[in-house]
């Protein structure tokens, strides 16, 4: 069975933990409590298969603390990851600048494909859901950007996340197939 490791990264107070809990159907957290280091959530999704035979997939969602004081842990968190979801608060202009650094560290340094990265503009309850696209500089403007608003349209982010999981599994399966072929030939 294929096991895929997905990192949830981004600035402090962007909503990573709330989204991670929602998307993995874990417990609800009502009060803000900064993630210290990392939380690992394991889950399966019956709608994602790793091959034509319908073999299921297991996922590890690594909810990474956004505080720069954890930067020394980042190389360990990144090791063997298959995908990166960058979550930011679309209502804070400072987050737009910060996500460039997250992309550089977690996506570019790992040589992940853009299909293995997802940007989530998270709208907190009561913030109003301005779905206007934030102005993203290259290379961020090439990435898939989805808006999440768990109050107004929770199923939209769930379906977008499912599409993202399928693209990650596809990339991982292709890479594994290439590695197997290189061993054979």
Coordinates of N, CA, C and O in Angstrom, one line a residue:
X1 N 0.8 -1.2 0.0 CA 0.0 0.0 0.0 C 0.9 1.2 0.0 O 1.9 1.3 0.7
X2 N 0.5 2.2 -0.8 CA 1.3 3.4 -0.9 C 1.0 4.3 0.3 O -0.1 4.4 0.7
X3 N 2.1 4.9 0.8 CA 1.9 5.8 1.9 C 2.5 7.1 1.5 O 3.7 7.2 1.0
X4 N 1.7 8.2 1.5 CA 2.2 9.5 1.1 C 2.2 10.5 2.2 O 1.4 10.5 3.1
X5 N 3.3 11.2 2.2 CA 3.5 12.2 3.3 C 3.3 13.6 2.8 O 4.0 14.0 1.8
X6 N 2.3 14.3 3.4 CA 2.0 15.7 2.9 C 2.3 16.6 4.1 O 1.8 16.4 5.2
X7 N 3.0 17.7 3.7 CA 3.3 18.7 4.7 C 2.3 19.9 4.6 O 2.0 20.4 3.5
X8 N 1.8 20.3 5.8 CA 1.0 21.6 5.8 C 1.9 22.6 6.4 O 2.3 22.5 7.6
X9 N 2.3 23.6 5.7 CA 3.2 24.7 6.1 C 2.6 26.0 5.9 O 1.6 26.2 5.1
X10 N 3.2 27.0 6.5 CA 2.7 28.4 6.3 C 2.9 29.2 7.5 O 3.4 28.7 8.6
X11 N 2.6 30.5 7.4 CA 2.9 31.4 8.5 C 2.0 31.1 9.7 O 1.0 30.4 9.6
X12 N 2.4 31.6 10.9 CA 1.7 31.5 12.1 C 0.2 32.0 11.9 O 0.0 33.0 11.2
X13 N -0.7 31.3 12.6 CA -2.1 31.8 12.7 C -2.7 31.9 11.3 O -3.6 32.7 11.0
X14 N -2.4 30.9 10.4 CA -3.0 31.0 9.1 C -4.2 30.0 9.0 O -4.9 30.1 8.0
X15 N -4.3 29.1 9.9 CA -5.4 28.1 9.9 C -5.0 26.7 9.6 O -5.9 25.9 9.2
X16 N -3.7 26.4 9.6 CA -3.2 25.1 9.2 C -3.9 23.9 10.0 O -4.3 23.0 9.4
X17 N -3.9 24.1 11.3 CA -4.4 23.0 12.2 C -5.9 22.8 12.0 O -6.3 21.7 11.9
X18 N -6.6 23.9 11.9 CA -8.1 23.8 11.7 C -8.4 23.1 10.4 O -9.2 22.2 10.4
X19 N -7.7 23.5 9.3 CA -7.8 22.8 8.0 C -7.4 21.4 8.1 O -8.1 20.5 7.6
X20 N -6.3 21.1 8.7 CA -5.8 19.7 8.8 C -6.8 18.8 9.5 O -7.1 17.7 9.1
X21 N -7.3 19.3 10.6 CA -8.3 18.6 11.4 C -9.6 18.3 10.5 O -10.2 17.2 10.5
X22 N -10.0 19.4 9.8 CA -11.2 19.3 9.0 C -11.0 18.2 7.9 O -11.9 17.4 7.7
X23 N -9.9 18.4 7.2 CA -9.7 17.5 6.0 C -9.4 16.1 6.3 O -9.6 15.2 5.5
X24 N -8.9 15.8 7.5 CA -8.7 14.4 8.0 C -9.8 13.9 8.9 O -9.7 12.8 9.4
X25 N -10.8 14.8 9.1 CA -11.9 14.4 9.9 C -11.5 14.1 11.3 O -12.0 13.1 11.9
X26 N -10.5 14.8 11.8 CA -10.0 14.7 13.2 C -10.8 15.6 14.1 O -11.8 16.2 13.7
X27 N -10.4 15.7 15.3 CA -11.2 16.5 16.3 C -11.2 17.9 16.0 O -10.4 18.4 15.2
X28 N -12.2 18.6 16.5 CA -12.3 20.0 16.3 C -11.6 20.7 17.4 O -11.7 20.3 18.6
X29 N -10.9 21.8 17.0 CA -10.2 22.6 18.0 C -10.9 24.0 18.0 O -11.1 24.6 16.9
X30 N -11.3 24.4 19.2 CA -12.1 25.7 19.2 C -11.2 26.9 19.5 O -11.5 28.0 19.1
X31 N -10.2 26.7 20.3 CA -9.4 27.9 20.6 C -8.0 27.8 19.9 O -7.5 26.7 19.6
X32 N -7.4 28.9 19.7 CA -6.1 28.9 19.0 C -5.0 28.5 20.0 O -4.9 29.0 21.1
X33 N -4.2 27.5 19.5 CA -3.1 27.0 20.3 C -2.0 26.7 19.3 O -2.1 25.8 18.5
X34 N -0.9 27.5 19.3 CA 0.1 27.4 18.3 C 0.7 26.0 18.3 O 1.0 25.4 19.3
X35 N 0.9 25.4 17.1 CA 1.5 24.1 17.0 C 3.0 24.2 17.3 O 3.7 25.0 16.8
X36 N 3.4 23.3 18.2 CA 4.8 23.3 18.7 C 5.5 22.2 17.8 O 5.3 21.0 18.1
X37 N 6.3 22.7 16.9 CA 7.0 21.7 16.0 C 6.1 21.1 15.0 O 5.9 21.7 13.9
X38 N 5.6 19.9 15.2 CA 4.7 19.3 14.2 C 3.7 18.3 14.9 O 4.0 17.8 16.0
X39 N 2.6 18.2 14.2 CA 1.6 17.2 14.6 C 1.4 16.3 13.4 O 1.3 16.8 12.3
X40 N 1.4 15.0 13.6 CA 1.2 14.1 12.5 C -0.1 13.4 12.6 O -0.5 12.7 13.6
X41 N -1.0 13.6 11.5 CA -2.3 13.0 11.4 C -2.2 11.9 10.3 O -1.9 12.2 9.2
X42 N -2.6 10.7 10.7 CA -2.7 9.6 9.7 C -4.1 9.4 9.3 O -5.0 9.4 10.1
X43 N -4.3 9.2 8.0 CA -5.7 8.9 7.5 C -5.6 8.2 6.2 O -4.6 8.1 5.5
X44 N -6.7 7.6 5.8 CA -6.9 7.0 4.5 C -8.0 7.7 3.8 O -8.9 8.2 4.5
X45 N -8.0 7.7 2.5 CA -9.1 8.2 1.7 C -9.5 7.2 0.7 O -8.8 6.8 -0.2
X46 N -10.7 6.7 0.9 CA -11.2 5.6 0.0 C -11.4 6.1 -1.5 O -11.5 5.3 -2.4
X47 N -11.4 7.4 -1.7 CA -11.6 7.9 -3.1 C -10.2 8.0 -3.8 O -10.2 8.5 -5.0
X48 N -9.1 7.7 -3.2 CA -7.8 7.9 -3.8 C -7.2 6.5 -3.9 O -6.9 5.8 -2.9
X49 N -6.9 6.0 -5.1 CA -6.3 4.7 -5.3 C -4.9 5.0 -5.9 O -4.6 5.9 -6.7
X50 N -3.9 4.1 -5.6 CA -2.6 4.3 -6.0 C -2.3 3.6 -7.4 O -1.2 3.8 -8.0
X51 N -3.2 2.8 -7.9 CA -3.0 2.2 -9.2 C -4.4 1.7 -9.7 O -5.4 1.9 -9.1
X52 N -4.3 1.2 -10.9 CA -5.5 0.7 -11.6 C -6.3 -0.4 -10.9 O -7.5 -0.6 -11.0
X53 N -5.6 -1.1 -10.0 CA -6.2 -2.2 -9.3 C -7.0 -1.7 -8.1 O -7.7 -2.4 -7.4
X54 N -6.9 -0.4 -7.9 CA -7.7 0.2 -6.8 C -7.1 0.0 -5.4 O -7.7 0.2 -4.4
X55 N -5.8 -0.2 -5.4 CA -5.1 -0.3 -4.1 C -5.2 1.0 -3.4 O -4.9 2.0 -4.0
X56 N -5.6 1.0 -2.1 CA -5.8 2.2 -1.4 C -4.5 2.9 -1.0 O -3.4 2.4 -1.3
X57 N -4.6 4.1 -0.5 CA -3.5 4.9 0.0 C -3.6 5.3 1.4 O -4.7 5.5 1.9
X58 N -2.5 5.3 2.1 CA -2.5 5.9 3.4 C -1.8 7.2 3.3 O -0.8 7.4 2.5
X59 N -2.2 8.2 4.1 CA -1.6 9.5 4.1 C -1.1 9.8 5.5 O -1.7 9.5 6.5
X60 N 0.0 10.5 5.6 CA 0.4 11.2 6.8 C 0.4 12.7 6.5 O 1.0 13.2 5.6
X61 N -0.4 13.4 7.2 CA -0.5 14.9 7.1 C 0.3 15.5 8.2 O 0.0 15.3 9.4
X62 N 1.4 16.1 7.9 CA 2.3 16.7 8.9 C 1.9 18.2 9.0 O 2.2 19.0 8.1
X63 N 1.3 18.5 10.1 CA 0.8 19.9 10.4 C 2.0 20.6 11.1 O 2.2 20.3 12.3
X64 N 2.7 21.4 10.4 CA 4.0 22.0 10.9 C 3.7 23.4 11.5 O 3.0 24.2 10.9
X65 N 4.3 23.6 12.6 CA 4.2 24.9 13.3 C 4.8 26.0 12.4 O 5.9 25.8 11.8
X66 N 4.2 27.1 12.4 CA 4.6 28.2 11.5 C 5.7 29.1 12.1 O 6.2 30.0 11.4
X67 N 6.0 28.9 13.4 CA 6.9 29.8 14.0 C 8.4 29.6 13.5 O 8.8 28.5 13.5
X68 N 9.1 30.7 13.1 CA 10.4 30.5 12.6 C 11.4 29.9 13.6 O 12.4 29.3 13.2
X69 N 11.0 29.8 14.9 CA 11.9 29.2 15.9 C 12.1 27.7 15.6 O 13.0 27.1 16.1
X70 N 11.2 27.1 14.8 CA 11.2 25.7 14.5 C 12.0 25.4 13.2 O 12.1 24.3 12.7
X71 N 12.6 26.5 12.6 CA 13.3 26.3 11.3 C 14.4 25.3 11.4 O 14.6 24.6 10.4
X72 N 15.0 25.1 12.5 CA 16.1 24.0 12.6 C 15.5 22.6 12.4 O 16.2 21.7 12.1
X73 N 14.2 22.5 12.6 CA 13.6 21.2 12.4 C 13.1 20.9 11.0 O 12.8 19.8 10.6
X74 N 13.1 21.9 10.2 CA 12.5 21.8 8.9 C 13.1 20.7 8.0 O 12.4 20.0 7.3
X75 N 14.5 20.6 8.0 CA 15.0 19.5 7.1 C 14.5 18.2 7.5 O 14.2 17.3 6.6
X76 N 14.3 17.9 8.8 CA 13.8 16.6 9.2 C 12.3 16.4 8.8 O 11.9 15.4 8.4
X77 N 11.6 17.5 8.9 CA 10.2 17.5 8.5 C 10.0 17.2 7.0 O 9.2 16.4 6.5
X78 N 10.9 17.8 6.2 CA 10.9 17.7 4.7 C 11.3 16.3 4.2 O 10.8 15.9 3.1
X79 N 12.1 15.6 5.0 CA 12.6 14.3 4.5 C 11.5 13.4 4.0 O 10.6 13.1 4.8
X80 N 11.7 12.9 2.8 CA 10.8 11.9 2.2 C 9.3 12.4 2.1 O 8.4 11.6 2.0
X81 N 9.1 13.7 2.0 CA 7.7 14.2 1.8 C 7.4 14.1 0.3 O 8.2 14.2 -0.5
X82 N 6.1 14.0 0.1 CA 5.6 13.8 -1.3 C 4.8 15.0 -1.8 O 4.5 15.1 -3.0
X83 N 4.4 15.9 -0.8 CA 3.6 17.0 -1.2 C 3.6 18.1 -0.2 O 3.9 17.8 1.0
X84 N 3.4 19.3 -0.6 CA 3.4 20.5 0.3 C 2.1 21.3 0.1 O 1.9 21.7 -1.0
X85 N 1.4 21.6 1.2 CA 0.3 22.5 1.1 C 0.7 23.7 1.9 O 1.0 23.6 3.1
X86 N 0.7 24.8 1.2 CA 1.0 26.1 1.9 C -0.3 26.8 2.2 O -1.0 27.2 1.3
X87 N -0.5 27.0 3.5 CA -1.7 27.7 4.0 C -1.4 29.1 4.4 O -0.4 29.3 5.1
X88 N -2.2 30.0 4.0 CA -1.9 31.4 4.4 C -3.3 32.1 4.6 O -4.3 31.7 4.1
X89 N -3.2 33.1 5.5 CA -4.4 33.9 5.7 C -4.5 35.0 4.7 O -3.7 35.9 4.6
X90 N -5.5 34.9 3.8 CA -5.6 35.8 2.7 C -5.9 37.2 3.1 O -5.7 38.2 2.3
X91 N -6.3 37.4 4.3 CA -6.6 38.8 4.8 C -5.4 39.5 5.4 O -5.5 40.7 5.8
X92 N -4.2 38.8 5.4 CA -3.0 39.5 6.0 C -2.0 39.7 4.9 O -1.4 38.7 4.4
X93 N -1.7 40.9 4.5 CA -0.7 41.1 3.4 C 0.6 40.6 3.7 O 1.3 40.1 2.8
X94 N 1.0 40.5 5.0 CA 2.4 40.0 5.3 C 2.5 38.5 5.0 O 3.6 38.1 4.6
X95 N 1.4 37.8 5.0 CA 1.4 36.4 4.6 C 1.8 36.2 3.2 O 2.4 35.2 2.8
X96 N 1.4 37.1 2.3 CA 1.7 37.0 0.9 C 3.2 37.0 0.7 O 3.8 36.3 -0.2
X97 N 3.9 37.8 1.4 CA 5.4 37.9 1.3 C 6.0 36.6 1.9 O 6.9 36.0 1.4
X98 N 5.4 36.1 3.1 CA 6.0 35.0 3.7 C 5.9 33.7 2.9 O 6.8 32.8 3.0
X99 N 4.8 33.5 2.2 CA 4.6 32.3 1.5 C 5.7 32.0 0.4 O 6.0 30.9 0.1
X100 N 6.3 33.1 -0.1 CA 7.4 32.9 -1.0 C 8.5 32.1 -0.4 O 9.1 31.3 -1.0
X101 N 8.8 32.5 0.9 CA 9.9 31.8 1.6 C 9.5 30.3 1.9 O 10.3 29.4 1.7
X102 N 8.2 30.1 2.2 CA 7.8 28.7 2.5 C 7.9 27.9 1.2 O 8.3 26.7 1.2
X103 N 7.5 28.5 0.1 CA 7.7 27.8 -1.2 C 9.1 27.5 -1.5 O 9.5 26.3 -1.9
X104 N 10.0 28.4 -1.4 CA 11.4 28.2 -1.6 C 12.0 27.1 -0.8 O 12.7 26.2 -1.3
X105 N 11.7 27.1 0.5 CA 12.3 26.1 1.4 C 11.7 24.7 1.2 O 12.4 23.8 1.2
X106 N 10.3 24.7 1.1 CA 9.7 23.4 1.2 C 9.4 22.7 -0.2 O 9.3 21.5 -0.2
X107 N 9.3 23.5 -1.2 CA 9.0 23.0 -2.5 C 10.2 23.0 -3.4 O 10.6 21.9 -3.9
X108 N 10.8 24.1 -3.6 CA 12.0 24.2 -4.5 C 13.2 23.4 -4.0 O 13.8 22.7 -4.8
X109 N 13.5 23.5 -2.7 CA 14.7 22.8 -2.2 C 14.5 21.3 -2.3 O 15.5 20.6 -2.3
X110 N 13.3 20.8 -2.3 CA 13.0 19.4 -2.3 C 12.8 18.9 -3.8 O 12.6 17.8 -4.0
X111 N 12.9 19.9 -4.7 CA 12.7 19.6 -6.1 C 11.4 18.9 -6.4 O 11.3 18.0 -7.2
X112 N 10.3 19.4 -5.7 CA 9.0 18.8 -5.9 C 8.4 19.5 -7.2 O 8.7 20.7 -7.5
X113 N 7.6 18.8 -7.9 CA 6.9 19.4 -9.0 C 5.8 20.3 -8.5 O 5.2 20.2 -7.4
X114 N 5.4 21.3 -9.3 CA 4.3 22.2 -8.9 C 3.0 21.5 -8.6 O 2.2 21.9 -7.8
X115 N 2.8 20.4 -9.3 CA 1.5 19.6 -9.1 C 1.5 19.0 -7.7 O 0.5 18.6 -7.2
X116 N 2.7 18.9 -7.0 CA 2.8 18.4 -5.7 C 2.6 19.5 -4.6 O 2.8 19.2 -3.4
X117 N 2.3 20.7 -5.1 CA 2.1 21.8 -4.2 C 0.7 22.4 -4.3 O 0.2 22.5 -5.5
X118 N 0.1 22.8 -3.2 CA -1.2 23.4 -3.3 C -1.1 24.6 -2.4 O -0.6 24.6 -1.3
X119 N -1.6 25.8 -2.9 CA -1.8 27.0 -2.1 C -3.2 27.1 -1.6 O -4.1 27.0 -2.4
X120 N -3.4 27.3 -0.3 CA -4.7 27.5 0.2 C -4.8 28.9 0.9 O -4.1 29.2 1.9
X121 N -5.7 29.7 0.3 CA -6.0 31.0 0.9 C -7.1 30.8 1.9 O -8.3 30.7 1.5
X122 N -6.8 30.7 3.2 CA -7.8 30.4 4.2 C -8.4 31.6 4.7 O -7.8 32.6 5.1
X123 N -9.8 31.6 4.7 CA -10.5 32.7 5.3 C -11.1 32.3 6.6 O -11.9 31.3 6.7
X124 N -10.7 33.0 7.7 CA -11.2 32.6 9.0 C -12.7 33.1 9.2 O -13.1 34.0 8.5
X125 N -13.4 32.4 10.1 CA -14.8 32.8 10.3 C -14.9 34.3 10.6 O -14.1 34.8 11.4
X126 N -15.9 34.9 10.0 CA -16.2 36.3 10.2 C -15.3 37.2 9.4 O -15.4 38.5 9.6
X127 N -14.3 36.7 8.6 CA -13.4 37.6 7.9 C -14.0 38.1 6.6 O -13.5 38.9 5.9
X128 N -15.2 37.5 6.3 CA -15.8 37.9 5.0 C -15.0 37.1 4.0 O -13.8 36.9 4.1
X129 N -15.6 36.5 2.9 CA -14.8 35.7 2.1 C -14.6 36.4 0.7 O -15.3 36.2 -0.2
X130 N -13.6 37.2 0.7 CA -13.2 37.8 -0.5 C -12.4 36.8 -1.4 O -11.3 36.4 -1.0
X131 N -13.1 36.3 -2.4 CA -12.5 35.3 -3.2 C -11.6 35.9 -4.3 O -11.2 35.2 -5.2
X132 N -11.4 37.2 -4.3 CA -10.5 37.8 -5.3 C -9.1 37.1 -5.2 O -8.7 36.8 -4.1
X133 N -8.5 36.9 -6.3 CA -7.2 36.3 -6.3 C -6.1 37.2 -5.7 O -6.0 38.3 -6.3
X134 N -5.4 36.8 -4.7 CA -4.3 37.6 -4.2 C -3.2 37.8 -5.3 O -3.1 36.9 -6.1
X135 N -2.5 38.9 -5.3 CA -1.5 39.1 -6.4 C -0.3 38.3 -5.9 O 0.4 38.7 -5.0
X136 N 0.0 37.2 -6.6 CA 1.1 36.3 -6.3 C 2.2 36.5 -7.3 O 1.9 36.6 -8.5
X137 N 3.4 36.6 -6.9 CA 4.5 36.8 -7.8 C 5.0 35.4 -8.3 O 4.7 34.4 -7.7
X138 N 5.7 35.4 -9.4 CA 6.2 34.1 -9.9 C 7.2 33.6 -8.9 O 7.9 34.4 -8.2
X139 N 7.3 32.3 -8.7 CA 6.7 31.2 -9.3 C 5.4 30.8 -8.7 O 4.7 29.9 -9.1
X140 N 5.0 31.6 -7.6 CA 3.7 31.2 -6.9 C 2.5 31.3 -7.8 O 1.5 30.6 -7.6
X141 N 2.5 32.2 -8.8 CA 1.3 32.4 -9.6 C 1.1 31.2 -10.5 O 0.1 31.2 -11.2
X142 N 2.0 30.2 -10.6 CA 1.8 29.0 -11.4 C 1.2 27.9 -10.6 O 0.8 26.9 -11.2
X143 N 1.1 28.1 -9.3 CA 0.6 27.0 -8.5 C -1.0 27.0 -8.4 O -1.6 28.1 -8.6
X144 N -1.5 25.9 -8.1 CA -3.0 25.8 -7.9 C -3.3 26.5 -6.6 O -2.7 26.3 -5.6
X145 N -4.2 27.5 -6.7 CA -4.7 28.3 -5.6 C -6.1 28.0 -5.3 O -6.9 28.1 -6.2
X146 N -6.5 27.6 -4.1 CA -7.9 27.4 -3.7 C -8.1 28.2 -2.5 O -7.3 28.5 -1.7
X147 N -9.4 28.7 -2.4 CA -9.8 29.4 -1.2 C -10.6 28.5 -0.3 O -11.3 27.6 -0.8
X148 N -10.4 28.6 1.0 CA -11.1 27.8 1.9 C -11.9 28.7 2.9 O -11.3 29.7 3.4
X149 N -13.1 28.4 3.1 CA -14.0 29.1 4.0 C -14.8 28.0 4.6 O -15.8 27.5 4.0
X150 N -14.5 27.5 5.8 CA -15.2 26.4 6.4 C -16.6 26.7 6.9 O -17.4 25.8 7.1
X151 N -16.9 28.0 7.0 CA -18.2 28.4 7.3 C -19.2 28.4 6.1 O -20.2 27.8 6.2
X152 N -18.7 29.0 5.0 CA -19.6 29.2 3.9 C -19.6 28.0 2.9 O -20.6 27.7 2.4
X153 N -18.4 27.4 2.7 CA -18.4 26.3 1.7 C -17.4 25.3 2.0 O -16.3 25.2 1.4
X154 N -17.6 24.5 3.1 CA -16.6 23.5 3.5 C -16.4 22.4 2.5 O -15.2 21.9 2.4
X155 N -17.4 22.1 1.7 CA -17.2 20.9 0.8 C -16.3 21.3 -0.4 O -15.7 20.5 -1.0
X156 N -16.2 22.6 -0.7 CA -15.4 23.0 -1.8 C -13.9 22.7 -1.5 O -13.2 22.1 -2.3
X157 N -13.4 23.0 -0.3 CA -12.0 22.7 0.0 C -11.8 21.2 0.1 O -10.8 20.7 -0.2
X158 N -12.8 20.5 0.6 CA -12.7 19.0 0.7 C -12.5 18.4 -0.7 O -11.6 17.6 -0.9
X159 N -13.3 18.9 -1.7 CA -13.1 18.3 -3.0 C -11.8 18.7 -3.7 O -11.2 18.0 -4.4
X160 N -11.4 20.0 -3.4 CA -10.1 20.4 -4.0 C -9.0 19.7 -3.4 O -8.0 19.3 -4.1
X161 N -9.1 19.4 -2.1 CA -8.0 18.6 -1.4 C -7.9 17.2 -2.0 O -6.9 16.6 -2.1
X162 N -9.1 16.6 -2.2 CA -9.2 15.3 -2.8 C -8.5 15.3 -4.2 O -7.7 14.4 -4.5
X163 N -8.7 16.3 -5.0 CA -8.1 16.4 -6.3 C -6.6 16.4 -6.1 O -5.8 15.8 -6.9
X164 N -6.1 17.3 -5.2 CA -4.7 17.4 -4.9 C -4.1 16.1 -4.4 O -3.0 15.7 -4.9
X165 N -4.8 15.4 -3.5 CA -4.2 14.1 -3.1 C -4.0 13.1 -4.3 O -3.0 12.4 -4.4
X166 N -5.0 13.1 -5.2 CA -4.9 12.3 -6.4 C -3.7 12.7 -7.2 O -3.0 11.8 -7.7
X167 N -3.4 14.0 -7.4 CA -2.3 14.4 -8.2 C -1.0 14.0 -7.5 O 0.0 13.6 -8.2
X168 N -0.9 14.1 -6.2 CA 0.3 13.7 -5.4 C 0.5 12.2 -5.6 O 1.6 11.7 -5.9
X169 N -0.5 11.4 -5.4 CA -0.4 9.9 -5.6 C 0.0 9.6 -7.0 O 0.9 8.7 -7.2
X170 N -0.5 10.3 -7.9 CA -0.1 10.0 -9.3 C 1.4 10.3 -9.5 O 2.1 9.5 -10.1
X171 N 1.9 11.4 -9.0 CA 3.3 11.8 -9.1 C 4.2 10.8 -8.4 O 5.2 10.3 -8.9
X172 N 3.8 10.3 -7.2 CA 4.5 9.4 -6.4 C 4.6 8.0 -7.2 O 5.6 7.4 -7.3
X173 N 3.4 7.6 -7.7 CA 3.3 6.3 -8.4 C 4.2 6.3 -9.7 O 4.9 5.4 -10.0
X174 N 4.2 7.5 -10.4 CA 5.0 7.6 -11.6 C 6.5 7.5 -11.3 O 7.2 6.8 -12.0
X175 N 6.9 8.2 -10.2 CA 8.3 8.2 -9.8 C 8.7 6.8 -9.4 O 9.8 6.3 -9.7
X176 N 7.8 6.1 -8.7 CA 8.1 4.7 -8.2 C 8.2 3.8 -9.4 O 9.1 3.0 -9.5
X177 N 7.3 3.9 -10.4 CA 7.4 3.1 -11.6 C 8.7 3.4 -12.4 O 9.3 2.4 -12.8
X178 N 9.1 4.6 -12.5 CA 10.4 4.9 -13.2 C 11.6 4.3 -12.5 O 12.5 3.8 -13.1
X179 N 11.5 4.4 -11.1 CA 12.6 3.8 -10.3 C 12.7 2.3 -10.5 O 13.7 1.7 -10.7
X180 N 11.5 1.6 -10.5 CA 11.4 0.2 -10.8 C 12.0 -0.2 -12.2 O 12.7 -1.2 -12.3
X181 N 11.6 0.6 -13.2 CA 12.1 0.4 -14.5 C 13.6 0.5 -14.6 O 14.2 -0.2 -15.3
X182 N 14.1 1.5 -13.9 CA 15.6 1.7 -14.0 C 16.3 0.6 -13.4 O 17.5 0.3 -13.7
X183 N 15.7 -0.1 -12.4 CA 16.4 -1.2 -11.7 C 16.3 -2.4 -12.7 O 17.3 -3.2 -12.8
X184 N 15.2 -2.6 -13.4 CA 15.0 -3.7 -14.3 C 15.9 -3.6 -15.5 O 16.6 -4.5 -15.9
X185 N 16.1 -2.3 -16.1 CA 16.9 -2.2 -17.3 C 18.3 -2.0 -17.0 O 18.8 -1.7 -16.0

